[in-house]
C-alpha positions as a LaTeX table, in Angstrom:
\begin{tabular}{lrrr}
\hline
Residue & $x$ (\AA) & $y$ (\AA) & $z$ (\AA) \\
\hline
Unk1 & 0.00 & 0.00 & 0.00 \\
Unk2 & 2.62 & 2.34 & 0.53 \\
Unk3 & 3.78 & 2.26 & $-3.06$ \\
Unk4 & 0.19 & 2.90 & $-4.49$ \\
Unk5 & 0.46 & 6.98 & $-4.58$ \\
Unk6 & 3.70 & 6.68 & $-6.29$ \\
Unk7 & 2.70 & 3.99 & $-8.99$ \\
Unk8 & $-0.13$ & 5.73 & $-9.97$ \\
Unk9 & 1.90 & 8.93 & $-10.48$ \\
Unk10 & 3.81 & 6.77 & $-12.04$ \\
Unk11 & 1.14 & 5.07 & $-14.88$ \\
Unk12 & 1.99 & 1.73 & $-13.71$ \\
Unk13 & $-1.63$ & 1.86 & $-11.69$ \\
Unk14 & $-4.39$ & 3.73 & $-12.72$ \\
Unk15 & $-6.91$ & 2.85 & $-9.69$ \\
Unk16 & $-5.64$ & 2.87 & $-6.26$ \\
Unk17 & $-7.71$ & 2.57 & $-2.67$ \\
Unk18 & $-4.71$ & 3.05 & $-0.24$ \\
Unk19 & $-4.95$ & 3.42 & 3.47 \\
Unk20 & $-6.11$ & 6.97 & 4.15 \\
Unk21 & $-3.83$ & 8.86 & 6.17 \\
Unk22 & $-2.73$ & 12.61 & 6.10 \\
Unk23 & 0.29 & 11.66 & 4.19 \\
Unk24 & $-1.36$ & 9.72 & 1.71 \\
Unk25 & $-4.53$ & 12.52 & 0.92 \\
Unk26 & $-1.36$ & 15.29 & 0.51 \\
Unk27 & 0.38 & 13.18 & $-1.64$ \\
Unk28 & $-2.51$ & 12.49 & $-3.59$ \\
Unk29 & $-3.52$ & 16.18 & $-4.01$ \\
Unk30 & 0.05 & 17.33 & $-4.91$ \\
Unk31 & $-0.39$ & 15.25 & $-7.94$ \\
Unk32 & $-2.74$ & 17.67 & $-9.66$ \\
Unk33 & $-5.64$ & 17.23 & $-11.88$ \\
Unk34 & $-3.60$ & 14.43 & $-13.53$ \\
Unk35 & $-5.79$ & 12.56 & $-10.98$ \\
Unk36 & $-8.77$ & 12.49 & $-9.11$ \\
Unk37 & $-9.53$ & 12.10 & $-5.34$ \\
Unk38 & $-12.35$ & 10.63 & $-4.16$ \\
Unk39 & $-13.38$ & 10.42 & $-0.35$ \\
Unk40 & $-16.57$ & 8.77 & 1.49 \\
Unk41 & $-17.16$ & 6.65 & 4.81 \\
Unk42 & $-16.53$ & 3.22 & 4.66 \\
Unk43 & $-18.27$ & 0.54 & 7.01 \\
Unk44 & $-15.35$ & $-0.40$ & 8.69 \\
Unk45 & $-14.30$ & 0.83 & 12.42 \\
Unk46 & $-11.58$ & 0.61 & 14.38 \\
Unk47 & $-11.53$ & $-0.60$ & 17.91 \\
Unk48 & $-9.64$ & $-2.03$ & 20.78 \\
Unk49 & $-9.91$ & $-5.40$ & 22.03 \\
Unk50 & $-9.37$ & $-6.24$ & 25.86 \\
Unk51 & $-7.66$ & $-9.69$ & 26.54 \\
Unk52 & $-9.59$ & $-11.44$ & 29.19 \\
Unk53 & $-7.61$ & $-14.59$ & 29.26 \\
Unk54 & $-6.13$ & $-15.86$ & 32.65 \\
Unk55 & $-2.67$ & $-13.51$ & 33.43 \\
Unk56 & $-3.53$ & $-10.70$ & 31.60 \\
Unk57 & $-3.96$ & $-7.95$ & 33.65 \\
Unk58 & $-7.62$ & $-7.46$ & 32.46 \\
Unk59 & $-9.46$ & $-10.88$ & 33.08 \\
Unk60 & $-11.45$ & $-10.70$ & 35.87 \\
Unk61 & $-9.10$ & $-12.87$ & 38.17 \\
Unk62 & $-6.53$ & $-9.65$ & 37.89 \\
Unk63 & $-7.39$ & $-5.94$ & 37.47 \\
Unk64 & $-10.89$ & $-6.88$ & 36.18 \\
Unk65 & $-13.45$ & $-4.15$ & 35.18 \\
Unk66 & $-11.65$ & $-1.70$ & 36.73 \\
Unk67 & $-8.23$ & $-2.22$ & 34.74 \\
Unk68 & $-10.86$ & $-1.90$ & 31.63 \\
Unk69 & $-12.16$ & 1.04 & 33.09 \\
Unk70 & $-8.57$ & 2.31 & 33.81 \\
Unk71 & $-7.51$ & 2.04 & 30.27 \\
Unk72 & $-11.18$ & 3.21 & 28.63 \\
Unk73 & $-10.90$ & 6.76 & 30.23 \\
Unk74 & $-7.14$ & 7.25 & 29.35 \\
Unk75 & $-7.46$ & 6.21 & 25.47 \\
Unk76 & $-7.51$ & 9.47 & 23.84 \\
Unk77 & $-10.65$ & 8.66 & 21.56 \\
Unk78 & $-10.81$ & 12.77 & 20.64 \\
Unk79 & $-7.10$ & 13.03 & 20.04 \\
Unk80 & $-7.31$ & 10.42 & 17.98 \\
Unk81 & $-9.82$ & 11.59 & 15.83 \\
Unk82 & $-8.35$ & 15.20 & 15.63 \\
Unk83 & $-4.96$ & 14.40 & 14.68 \\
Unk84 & $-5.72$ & 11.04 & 12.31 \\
Unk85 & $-8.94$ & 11.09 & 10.80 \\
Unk86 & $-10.38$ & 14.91 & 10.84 \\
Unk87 & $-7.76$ & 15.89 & 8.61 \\
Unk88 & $-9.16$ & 13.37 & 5.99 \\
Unk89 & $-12.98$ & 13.13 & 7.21 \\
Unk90 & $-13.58$ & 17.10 & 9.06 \\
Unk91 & $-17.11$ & 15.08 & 9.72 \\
Unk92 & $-15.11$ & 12.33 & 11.41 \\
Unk93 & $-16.66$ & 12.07 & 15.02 \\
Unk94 & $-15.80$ & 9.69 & 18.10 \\
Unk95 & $-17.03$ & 7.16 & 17.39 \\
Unk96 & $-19.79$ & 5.16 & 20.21 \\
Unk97 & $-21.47$ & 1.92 & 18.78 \\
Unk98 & $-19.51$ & $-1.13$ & 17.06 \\
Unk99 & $-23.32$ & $-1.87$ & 15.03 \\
Unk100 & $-24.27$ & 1.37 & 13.86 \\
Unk101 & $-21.88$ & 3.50 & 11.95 \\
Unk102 & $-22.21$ & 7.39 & 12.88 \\
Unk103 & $-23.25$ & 8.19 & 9.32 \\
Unk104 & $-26.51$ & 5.65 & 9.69 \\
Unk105 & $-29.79$ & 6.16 & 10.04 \\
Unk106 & $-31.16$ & 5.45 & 14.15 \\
Unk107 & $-27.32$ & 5.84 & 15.33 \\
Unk108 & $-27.49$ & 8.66 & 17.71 \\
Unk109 & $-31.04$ & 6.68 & 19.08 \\
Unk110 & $-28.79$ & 3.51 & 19.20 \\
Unk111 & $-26.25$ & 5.16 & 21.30 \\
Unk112 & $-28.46$ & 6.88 & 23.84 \\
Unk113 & $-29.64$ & 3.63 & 24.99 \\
Unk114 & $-26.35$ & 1.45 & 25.01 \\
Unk115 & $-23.83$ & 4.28 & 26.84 \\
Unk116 & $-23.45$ & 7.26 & 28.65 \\
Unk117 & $-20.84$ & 8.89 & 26.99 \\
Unk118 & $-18.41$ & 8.69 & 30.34 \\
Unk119 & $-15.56$ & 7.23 & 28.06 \\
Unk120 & $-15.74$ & 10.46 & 25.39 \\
Unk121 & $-13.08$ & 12.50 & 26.71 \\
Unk122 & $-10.00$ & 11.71 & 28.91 \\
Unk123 & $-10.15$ & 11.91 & 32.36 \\
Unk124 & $-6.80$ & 11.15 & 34.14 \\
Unk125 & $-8.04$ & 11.65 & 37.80 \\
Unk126 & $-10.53$ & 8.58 & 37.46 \\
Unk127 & $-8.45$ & 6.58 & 35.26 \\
Unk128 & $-5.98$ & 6.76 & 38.23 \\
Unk129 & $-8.67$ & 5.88 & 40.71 \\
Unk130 & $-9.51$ & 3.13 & 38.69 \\
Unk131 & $-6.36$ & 1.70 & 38.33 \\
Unk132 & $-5.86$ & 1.59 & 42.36 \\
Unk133 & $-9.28$ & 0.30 & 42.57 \\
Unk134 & $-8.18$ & $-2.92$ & 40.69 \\
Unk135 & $-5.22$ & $-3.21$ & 42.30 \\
Unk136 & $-2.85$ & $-3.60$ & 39.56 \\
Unk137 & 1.32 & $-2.64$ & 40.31 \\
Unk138 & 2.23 & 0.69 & 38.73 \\
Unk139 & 4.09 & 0.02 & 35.42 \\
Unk140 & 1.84 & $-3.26$ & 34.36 \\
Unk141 & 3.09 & $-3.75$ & 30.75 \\
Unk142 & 0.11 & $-3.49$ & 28.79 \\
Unk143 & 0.94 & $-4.66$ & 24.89 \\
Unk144 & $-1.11$ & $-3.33$ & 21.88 \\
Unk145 & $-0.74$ & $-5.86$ & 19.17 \\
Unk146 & $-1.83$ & $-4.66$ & 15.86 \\
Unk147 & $-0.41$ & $-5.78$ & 12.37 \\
Unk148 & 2.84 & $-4.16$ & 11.14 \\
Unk149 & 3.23 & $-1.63$ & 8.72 \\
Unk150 & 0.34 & 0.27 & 9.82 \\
Unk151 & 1.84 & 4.22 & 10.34 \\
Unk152 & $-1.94$ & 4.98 & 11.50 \\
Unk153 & $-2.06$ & 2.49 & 14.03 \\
Unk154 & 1.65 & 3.46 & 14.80 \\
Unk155 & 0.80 & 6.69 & 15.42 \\
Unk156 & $-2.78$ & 5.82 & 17.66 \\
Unk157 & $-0.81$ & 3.59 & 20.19 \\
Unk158 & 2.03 & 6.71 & 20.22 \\
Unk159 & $-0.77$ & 8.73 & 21.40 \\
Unk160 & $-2.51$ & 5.76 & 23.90 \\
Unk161 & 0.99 & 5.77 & 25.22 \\
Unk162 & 1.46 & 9.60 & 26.14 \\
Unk163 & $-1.95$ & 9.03 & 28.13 \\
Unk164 & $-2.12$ & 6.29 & 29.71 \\
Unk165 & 1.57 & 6.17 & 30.82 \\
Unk166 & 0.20 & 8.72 & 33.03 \\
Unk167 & $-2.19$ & 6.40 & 35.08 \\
Unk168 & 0.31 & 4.01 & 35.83 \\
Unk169 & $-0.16$ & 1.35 & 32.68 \\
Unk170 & 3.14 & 0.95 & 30.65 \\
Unk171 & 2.27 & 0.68 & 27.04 \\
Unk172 & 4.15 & $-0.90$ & 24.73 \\
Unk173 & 3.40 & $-1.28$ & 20.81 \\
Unk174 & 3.54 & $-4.57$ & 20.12 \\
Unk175 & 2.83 & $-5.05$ & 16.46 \\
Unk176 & 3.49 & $-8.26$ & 14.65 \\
Unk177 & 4.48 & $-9.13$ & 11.37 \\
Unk178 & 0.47 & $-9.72$ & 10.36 \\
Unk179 & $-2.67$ & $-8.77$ & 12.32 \\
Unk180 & $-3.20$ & $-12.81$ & 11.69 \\
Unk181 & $-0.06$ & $-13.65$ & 13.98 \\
Unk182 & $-1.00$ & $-10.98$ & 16.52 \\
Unk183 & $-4.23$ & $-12.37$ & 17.17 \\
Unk184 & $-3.61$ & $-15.73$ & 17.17 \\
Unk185 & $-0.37$ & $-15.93$ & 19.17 \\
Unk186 & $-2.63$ & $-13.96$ & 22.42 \\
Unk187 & 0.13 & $-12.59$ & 23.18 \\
Unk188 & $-1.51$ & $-9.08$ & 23.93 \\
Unk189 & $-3.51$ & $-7.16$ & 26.79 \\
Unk190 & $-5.08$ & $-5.19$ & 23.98 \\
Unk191 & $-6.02$ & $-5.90$ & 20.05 \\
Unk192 & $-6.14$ & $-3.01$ & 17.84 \\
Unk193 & $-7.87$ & $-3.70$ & 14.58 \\
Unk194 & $-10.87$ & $-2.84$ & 12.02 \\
Unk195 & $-13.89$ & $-4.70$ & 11.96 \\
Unk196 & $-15.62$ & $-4.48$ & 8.28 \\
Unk197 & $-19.75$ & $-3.94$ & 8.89 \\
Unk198 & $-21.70$ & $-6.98$ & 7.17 \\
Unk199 & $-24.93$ & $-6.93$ & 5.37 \\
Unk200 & $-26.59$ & $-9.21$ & 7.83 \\
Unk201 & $-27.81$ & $-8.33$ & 11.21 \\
Unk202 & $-25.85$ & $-11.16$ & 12.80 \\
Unk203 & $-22.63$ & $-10.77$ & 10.68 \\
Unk204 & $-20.70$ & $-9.80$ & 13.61 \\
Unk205 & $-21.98$ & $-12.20$ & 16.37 \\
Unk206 & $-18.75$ & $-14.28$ & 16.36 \\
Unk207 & $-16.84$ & $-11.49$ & 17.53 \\
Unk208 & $-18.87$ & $-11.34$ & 20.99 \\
Unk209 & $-19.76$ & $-14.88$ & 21.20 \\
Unk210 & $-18.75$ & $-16.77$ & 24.08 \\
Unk211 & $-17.62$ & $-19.23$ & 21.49 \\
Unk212 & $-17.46$ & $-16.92$ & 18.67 \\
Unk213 & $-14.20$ & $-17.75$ & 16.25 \\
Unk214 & $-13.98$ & $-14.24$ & 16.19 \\
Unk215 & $-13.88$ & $-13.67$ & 19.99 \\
Unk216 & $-10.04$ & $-13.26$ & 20.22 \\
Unk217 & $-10.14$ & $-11.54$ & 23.81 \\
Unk218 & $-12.35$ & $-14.43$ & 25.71 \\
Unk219 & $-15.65$ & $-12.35$ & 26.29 \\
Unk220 & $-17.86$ & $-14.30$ & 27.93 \\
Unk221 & $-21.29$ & $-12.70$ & 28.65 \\
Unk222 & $-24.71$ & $-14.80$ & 28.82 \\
Unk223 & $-26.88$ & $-12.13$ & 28.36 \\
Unk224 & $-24.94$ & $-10.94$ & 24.94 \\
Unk225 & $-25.12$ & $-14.52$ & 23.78 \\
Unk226 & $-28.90$ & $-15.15$ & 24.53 \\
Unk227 & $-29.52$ & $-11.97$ & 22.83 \\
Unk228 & $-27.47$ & $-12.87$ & 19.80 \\
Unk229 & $-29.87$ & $-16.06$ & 19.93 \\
Unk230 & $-32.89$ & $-13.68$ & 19.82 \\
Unk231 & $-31.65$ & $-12.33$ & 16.87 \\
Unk232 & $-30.36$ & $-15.16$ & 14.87 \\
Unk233 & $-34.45$ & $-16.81$ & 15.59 \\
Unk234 & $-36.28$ & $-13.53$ & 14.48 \\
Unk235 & $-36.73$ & $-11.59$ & 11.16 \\
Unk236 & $-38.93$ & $-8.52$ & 13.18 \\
Unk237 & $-36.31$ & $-5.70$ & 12.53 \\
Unk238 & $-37.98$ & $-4.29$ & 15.71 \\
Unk239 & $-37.10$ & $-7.13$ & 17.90 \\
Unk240 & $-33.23$ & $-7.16$ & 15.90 \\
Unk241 & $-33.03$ & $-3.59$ & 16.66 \\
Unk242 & $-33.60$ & $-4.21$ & 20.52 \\
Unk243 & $-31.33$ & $-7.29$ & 21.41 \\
Unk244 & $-28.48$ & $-5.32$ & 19.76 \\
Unk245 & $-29.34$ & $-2.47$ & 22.26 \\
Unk246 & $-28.89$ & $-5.34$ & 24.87 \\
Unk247 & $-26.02$ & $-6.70$ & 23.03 \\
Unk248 & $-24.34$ & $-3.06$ & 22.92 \\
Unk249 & $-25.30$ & $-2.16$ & 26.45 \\
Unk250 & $-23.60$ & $-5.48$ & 28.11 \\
Unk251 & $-20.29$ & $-4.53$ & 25.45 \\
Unk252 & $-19.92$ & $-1.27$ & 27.25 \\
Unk253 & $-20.95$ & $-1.74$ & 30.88 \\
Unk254 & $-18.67$ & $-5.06$ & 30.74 \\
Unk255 & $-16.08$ & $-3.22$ & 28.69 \\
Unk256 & $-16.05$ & $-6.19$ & 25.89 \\
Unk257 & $-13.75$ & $-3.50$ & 23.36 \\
Unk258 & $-13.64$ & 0.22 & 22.53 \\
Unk259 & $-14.69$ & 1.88 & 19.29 \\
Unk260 & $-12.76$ & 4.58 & 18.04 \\
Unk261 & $-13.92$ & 5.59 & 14.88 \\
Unk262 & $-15.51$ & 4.79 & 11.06 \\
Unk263 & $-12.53$ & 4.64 & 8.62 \\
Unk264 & $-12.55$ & 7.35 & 6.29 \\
Unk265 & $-12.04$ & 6.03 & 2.83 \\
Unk266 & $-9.98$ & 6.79 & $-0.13$ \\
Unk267 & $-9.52$ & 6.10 & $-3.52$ \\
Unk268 & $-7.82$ & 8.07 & $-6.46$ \\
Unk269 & $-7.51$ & 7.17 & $-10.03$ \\
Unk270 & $-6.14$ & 8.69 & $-13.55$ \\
Unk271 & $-8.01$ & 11.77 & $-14.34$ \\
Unk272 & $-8.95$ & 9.78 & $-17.98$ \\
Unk273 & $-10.71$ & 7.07 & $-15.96$ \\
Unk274 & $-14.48$ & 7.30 & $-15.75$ \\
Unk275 & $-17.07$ & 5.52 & $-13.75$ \\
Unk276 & $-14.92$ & 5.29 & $-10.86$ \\
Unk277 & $-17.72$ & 5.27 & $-8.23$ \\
Unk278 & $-16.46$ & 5.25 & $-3.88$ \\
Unk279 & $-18.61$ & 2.80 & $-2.51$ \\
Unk280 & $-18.84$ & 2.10 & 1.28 \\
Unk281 & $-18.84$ & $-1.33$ & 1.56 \\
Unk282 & $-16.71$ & $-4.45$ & 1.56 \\
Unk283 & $-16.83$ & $-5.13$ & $-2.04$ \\
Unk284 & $-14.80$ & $-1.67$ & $-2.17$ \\
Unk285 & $-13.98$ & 0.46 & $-5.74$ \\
Unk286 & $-13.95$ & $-2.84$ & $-7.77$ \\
Unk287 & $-17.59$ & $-3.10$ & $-7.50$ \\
Unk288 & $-18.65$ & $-1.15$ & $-10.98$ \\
Unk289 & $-15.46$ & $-2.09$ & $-12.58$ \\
Unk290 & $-17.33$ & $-3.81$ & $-15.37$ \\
Unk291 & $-18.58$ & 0.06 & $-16.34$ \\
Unk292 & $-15.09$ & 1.66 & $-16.35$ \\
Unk293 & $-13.53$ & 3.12 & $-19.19$ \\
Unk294 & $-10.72$ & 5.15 & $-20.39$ \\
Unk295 & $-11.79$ & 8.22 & $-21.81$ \\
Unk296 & $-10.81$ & 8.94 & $-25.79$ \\
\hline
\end{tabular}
């Protein structure tokens, strides 16, 4: 991904969807009208994964909810946003719901009855009292595993660090040659990763599962799982719509992960291409392909 801007300046590619990141929009835009730059939502978000497995200092046999606590009010969600994503998305908000994306219809609805909004901004003097509350020794090494190669993610756990160092966790990036090998080795206190939004209501359901393939960190919440079961028995979109409040509700109070924000998506392409259409979801720029063409 990191040679895309430069092969397309280049001829050698005339469609690219790299990361976005600052660097990549103002490398983009320095290139002129010899391309265009398209930018959208996509329905991915990024998040953070607790660890709940026996020894980490997050299951409940160690730090517990507190710990979780701890970390959620020293992760800089705002900063985040601010320095990372505003600069591509200025619409880019905090975001507060790993079902809904911000830019959906019934999210702000969604969000007023899953979570209080206590986790929105930092606050260092309870993320301190929460970290003697679960009884954790200052200095805990607390590794965010992530896949390598990632300058945005880089850059996110530089900024986790500068906070929460504060409260007494020591963070260390801990990023592994694939996000694959991260989350399969467990050997992390935190995941940091995007989770792509599915068609289907219950397209996500493994991640919270107690026996979910997808439930990396060990959640295990009865209440989420009979809900999923709700869900997975039911095609009333008003009954869906309610078990993922319950779903939602148990994520945050138990502190299952923390969302951060939708990615803001880019694509450029050769100024002579036409029908290049941004489209939000997984099938990404590829899906009109069939109607591009080069201009004569």
């Amino acid at each position: 991904p990191e040679t895309h801007v430069q092969a397309l300046q280049n001829g050698d590619l005339d469609i690219i969807e790299p990361q976005a990141t600052v660097d990549t929009v103002q490398q983009i835009e320095a290139l002129g009208d010899a391309v265009t730059l398209l930018r959208g939502d996509e329905l991915t978000f990024e998040h953070l994964d607790f660890n709940f497995a026996e020894g980490s200092p997050f299951a409940d046999s160690e730090g517990g909810l507190a710990a979780r606590e701890a970390f959620a009010y020293c992760v800089p969600r705002q900063q985040i946003i601010d320095n990372l994503i505003k600069p591509i998305n200025p619409d880019a908000v905090v975001m507060n719901s790993r079902e809904i994306f911000p830019f959906q219809d019934g999210y702000d609805e969604h969000v007023e009855a899953i979570y209080d909004g206590r986790y929105d901004e930092v606050d260092l003097e309870t993320a301190k009292q929460k970290f003697q509350e679960s009884g954790l020794e200052e200095g805990v090494e607390v590794r965010i595993g992530y896949g390598a190669g990632n300058q945005r993610r880089t850059d996110e756990v530089a900024l986790i660090k500068a906070s929460c160092d504060q409260v007494g966790f020591n963070i260390v990036d801990a990023s592994g040659p694939t996000l694959g090998d991260v989350l399969a080795s467990g050997d992390w206190e935190v995941a940091l990763f995007g989770w792509a939004g599915s068609g289907t209501v219950t397209g996500s359901a493994f991640w919270y599962q107690s026996d979910g393939s997808g439930n990396f960190g060990g959640w295990v919440n009865e209440e989420a799982d009979a809900a999923w079961d709700a869900i997975s028995t039911s095609l009333d979109e008003e009954v869906q719509a309610e078990q993922l409040k319950i779903i939602e509700k148990a994520a945050w109070d138990d502190l299952h992960s923390i969302p951060v924000f939708a990615f803001p998506g880019v694509v450029a392409h050769a100024a002579d291409i036409e029908n290049v259409i941004f489209n939000s979801t997984q099938t990404q720029i590829a899906w009109n392909a069939e109607q591009w063409v080069r201009a004569q």
